[in-house]
Amino acid sequence: TVERPNDDGYYRSLHGLTRSLIANMVEGVTKGFTKTLEINGVGYRAAMQGKKLVLTIGYSHPVEFDARPGIEFEVPAPNRIIVKGADKQQVGQTAAEIRGVRPPEPYKGKGI
């Protein structure tokens, strides 16, 4: 359990933050966290080469991503990427970096 010294607003906010961080750590170790990314576009696809994620998304070269420690990639289909890990923040950050390579464009929706 997490306790606070008194009911000041500052300590109440730190109490909630600490409690939620610990709860996320426990959930990450027991269940794990996943983020699923979908690729839309003609000729856009993802593939695994060893532990690297290789994206072919309309650039003149393929874009490669190395998995951070504690992060795993899965490519069940050429247009779907699954990012898995125990740390919620790392999973979200990695998924955001992958999406940042080619965000969906507003008119046709091509991108990740």
PDB file of C-alpha atoms in Angstrom:
ATOM      1  CA  THR A   1       0.000   0.000   0.000  1.00  0.00           C
ATOM      2  CA  VAL A   2       1.048   3.572  -0.625  1.00  0.00           C
ATOM      3  CA  GLU A   3       0.446   6.109   2.136  1.00  0.00           C
ATOM      4  CA  ARG A   4       0.807   9.885   2.267  1.00  0.00           C
ATOM      5  CA  PRO A   5       1.956  12.005   5.227  1.00  0.00           C
ATOM      6  CA  ASN A   6      -1.080  14.350   5.161  1.00  0.00           C
ATOM      7  CA  ASP A   7      -3.963  15.452   2.937  1.00  0.00           C
ATOM      8  CA  ASP A   8      -2.293  18.436   1.253  1.00  0.00           C
ATOM      9  CA  GLY A   9      -3.032  18.704  -2.453  1.00  0.00           C
ATOM     10  CA  TYR A  10       0.612  18.140  -3.368  1.00  0.00           C
ATOM     11  CA  TYR A  11       0.861  14.877  -1.427  1.00  0.00           C
ATOM     12  CA  ARG A  12      -2.517  13.703  -2.716  1.00  0.00           C
ATOM     13  CA  SER A  13      -1.367  14.150  -6.315  1.00  0.00           C
ATOM     14  CA  LEU A  14       1.941  12.355  -5.656  1.00  0.00           C
ATOM     15  CA  HIS A  15       0.037   9.570  -3.912  1.00  0.00           C
ATOM     16  CA  GLY A  16      -2.179   9.015  -6.963  1.00  0.00           C
ATOM     17  CA  LEU A  17       0.787   9.151  -9.337  1.00  0.00           C
ATOM     18  CA  THR A  18       2.808   6.641  -7.325  1.00  0.00           C
ATOM     19  CA  ARG A  19      -0.162   4.314  -6.939  1.00  0.00           C
ATOM     20  CA  SER A  20      -0.900   4.300 -10.678  1.00  0.00           C
ATOM     21  CA  LEU A  21       2.774   3.796 -11.628  1.00  0.00           C
ATOM     22  CA  ILE A  22       3.023   0.795  -9.305  1.00  0.00           C
ATOM     23  CA  ALA A  23      -0.286  -0.602 -10.616  1.00  0.00           C
ATOM     24  CA  ASN A  24       0.998  -0.263 -14.214  1.00  0.00           C
ATOM     25  CA  MET A  25       4.240  -2.034 -13.287  1.00  0.00           C
ATOM     26  CA  VAL A  26       2.349  -4.934 -11.723  1.00  0.00           C
ATOM     27  CA  GLU A  27      -0.009  -5.197 -14.704  1.00  0.00           C
ATOM     28  CA  GLY A  28       2.928  -5.037 -17.122  1.00  0.00           C
ATOM     29  CA  VAL A  29       4.715  -7.927 -15.424  1.00  0.00           C
ATOM     30  CA  THR A  30       1.597 -10.088 -15.098  1.00  0.00           C
ATOM     31  CA  LYS A  31      -0.250  -9.379 -18.385  1.00  0.00           C
ATOM     32  CA  GLY A  32       2.000  -7.148 -20.479  1.00  0.00           C
ATOM     33  CA  PHE A  33       0.982  -4.248 -22.682  1.00  0.00           C
ATOM     34  CA  THR A  34       0.342  -4.258 -26.427  1.00  0.00           C
ATOM     35  CA  LYS A  35      -0.280  -1.619 -29.076  1.00  0.00           C
ATOM     36  CA  THR A  36      -1.540  -2.566 -32.523  1.00  0.00           C
ATOM     37  CA  LEU A  37      -0.673  -0.416 -35.525  1.00  0.00           C
ATOM     38  CA  GLU A  38      -2.385  -0.724 -38.902  1.00  0.00           C
ATOM     39  CA  ILE A  39      -0.720   0.186 -42.202  1.00  0.00           C
ATOM     40  CA  ASN A  40      -2.908   1.575 -45.007  1.00  0.00           C
ATOM     41  CA  GLY A  41      -1.651   2.267 -48.518  1.00  0.00           C
ATOM     42  CA  VAL A  42      -0.862   0.544 -51.789  1.00  0.00           C
ATOM     43  CA  GLY A  43       2.478  -1.235 -51.483  1.00  0.00           C
ATOM     44  CA  TYR A  44       2.906  -0.302 -47.808  1.00  0.00           C
ATOM     45  CA  ARG A  45       3.946  -3.294 -45.718  1.00  0.00           C
ATOM     46  CA  ALA A  46       5.919  -4.410 -42.690  1.00  0.00           C
ATOM     47  CA  ALA A  47       8.176  -7.425 -42.240  1.00  0.00           C
ATOM     48  CA  MET A  48      10.533  -8.853 -39.646  1.00  0.00           C
ATOM     49  CA  GLN A  49      14.220  -9.492 -40.357  1.00  0.00           C
ATOM     50  CA  GLY A  50      15.524 -11.225 -37.257  1.00  0.00           C
ATOM     51  CA  LYS A  51      14.635  -8.841 -34.428  1.00  0.00           C
ATOM     52  CA  LYS A  52      14.402  -5.810 -36.728  1.00  0.00           C
ATOM     53  CA  LEU A  53      11.153  -4.377 -38.014  1.00  0.00           C
ATOM     54  CA  VAL A  54      11.446  -3.350 -41.670  1.00  0.00           C
ATOM     55  CA  LEU A  55       8.852  -0.941 -43.074  1.00  0.00           C
ATOM     56  CA  THR A  56       8.318  -0.391 -46.791  1.00  0.00           C
ATOM     57  CA  ILE A  57       6.126   2.699 -46.763  1.00  0.00           C
ATOM     58  CA  GLY A  58       6.679   4.681 -49.934  1.00  0.00           C
ATOM     59  CA  TYR A  59      10.170   6.030 -49.343  1.00  0.00           C
ATOM     60  CA  SER A  60      13.088   5.267 -51.654  1.00  0.00           C
ATOM     61  CA  HIS A  61      14.548   3.022 -48.950  1.00  0.00           C
ATOM     62  CA  PRO A  62      13.128   0.605 -46.369  1.00  0.00           C
ATOM     63  CA  VAL A  63      12.933   1.985 -42.820  1.00  0.00           C
ATOM     64  CA  GLU A  64      14.368  -0.291 -40.106  1.00  0.00           C
ATOM     65  CA  PHE A  65      13.542  -0.276 -36.396  1.00  0.00           C
ATOM     66  CA  ASP A  66      15.581  -2.076 -33.748  1.00  0.00           C
ATOM     67  CA  ALA A  67      13.597  -3.272 -30.752  1.00  0.00           C
ATOM     68  CA  ARG A  68      14.493  -1.545 -27.498  1.00  0.00           C
ATOM     69  CA  PRO A  69      15.339  -3.783 -24.554  1.00  0.00           C
ATOM     70  CA  GLY A  70      12.094  -5.244 -23.211  1.00  0.00           C
ATOM     71  CA  ILE A  71      10.128  -4.500 -26.410  1.00  0.00           C
ATOM     72  CA  GLU A  72       9.078  -7.094 -28.989  1.00  0.00           C
ATOM     73  CA  PHE A  73       7.560  -6.680 -32.442  1.00  0.00           C
ATOM     74  CA  GLU A  74       5.106  -9.037 -34.121  1.00  0.00           C
ATOM     75  CA  VAL A  75       3.927  -8.859 -37.719  1.00  0.00           C
ATOM     76  CA  PRO A  76       0.923 -11.218 -38.046  1.00  0.00           C
ATOM     77  CA  ALA A  77       0.033  -9.708 -41.449  1.00  0.00           C
ATOM     78  CA  PRO A  78       1.943  -7.379 -43.807  1.00  0.00           C
ATOM     79  CA  ASN A  79      -0.362  -4.495 -42.842  1.00  0.00           C
ATOM     80  CA  ARG A  80      -0.406  -5.018 -39.056  1.00  0.00           C
ATOM     81  CA  ILE A  81       2.295  -4.429 -36.411  1.00  0.00           C
ATOM     82  CA  ILE A  82       1.974  -5.426 -32.757  1.00  0.00           C
ATOM     83  CA  VAL A  83       4.298  -3.811 -30.203  1.00  0.00           C
ATOM     84  CA  LYS A  84       4.559  -5.774 -26.928  1.00  0.00           C
ATOM     85  CA  GLY A  85       6.328  -5.186 -23.646  1.00  0.00           C
ATOM     86  CA  ALA A  86       6.075  -4.932 -19.875  1.00  0.00           C
ATOM     87  CA  ASP A  87       6.665  -1.160 -19.603  1.00  0.00           C
ATOM     88  CA  LYS A  88       3.570   0.809 -20.630  1.00  0.00           C
ATOM     89  CA  GLN A  89       5.512   3.986 -21.365  1.00  0.00           C
ATOM     90  CA  GLN A  90       8.133   2.225 -23.523  1.00  0.00           C
ATOM     91  CA  VAL A  91       5.458   0.378 -25.533  1.00  0.00           C
ATOM     92  CA  GLY A  92       3.579   3.622 -26.199  1.00  0.00           C
ATOM     93  CA  GLN A  93       6.741   5.556 -27.051  1.00  0.00           C
ATOM     94  CA  THR A  94       7.942   2.883 -29.492  1.00  0.00           C
ATOM     95  CA  ALA A  95       4.519   2.723 -31.171  1.00  0.00           C
ATOM     96  CA  ALA A  96       4.470   6.527 -31.475  1.00  0.00           C
ATOM     97  CA  GLU A  97       7.943   6.549 -33.066  1.00  0.00           C
ATOM     98  CA  ILE A  98       6.887   3.914 -35.606  1.00  0.00           C
ATOM     99  CA  ARG A  99       3.729   5.876 -36.418  1.00  0.00           C
ATOM    100  CA  GLY A 100       5.774   9.075 -36.732  1.00  0.00           C
ATOM    101  CA  VAL A 101       7.668   7.660 -39.717  1.00  0.00           C
ATOM    102  CA  ARG A 102       4.533   7.908 -41.894  1.00  0.00           C
ATOM    103  CA  PRO A 103       1.488   9.305 -40.040  1.00  0.00           C
ATOM    104  CA  PRO A 104      -1.857   8.899 -41.820  1.00  0.00           C
ATOM    105  CA  GLU A 105      -2.493  11.658 -44.297  1.00  0.00           C
ATOM    106  CA  PRO A 106      -5.847  13.407 -43.830  1.00  0.00           C
ATOM    107  CA  TYR A 107      -7.468  12.791 -47.216  1.00  0.00           C
ATOM    108  CA  LYS A 108      -6.862   9.186 -48.202  1.00  0.00           C
ATOM    109  CA  GLY A 109      -5.688   7.895 -44.824  1.00  0.00           C
ATOM    110  CA  LYS A 110      -2.490   6.364 -46.185  1.00  0.00           C
ATOM    111  CA  GLY A 111       0.112   5.796 -43.495  1.00  0.00           C
ATOM    112  CA  ILE A 112       0.534   3.964 -40.206  1.00  0.00           C
TER     113      ILE A 112
END
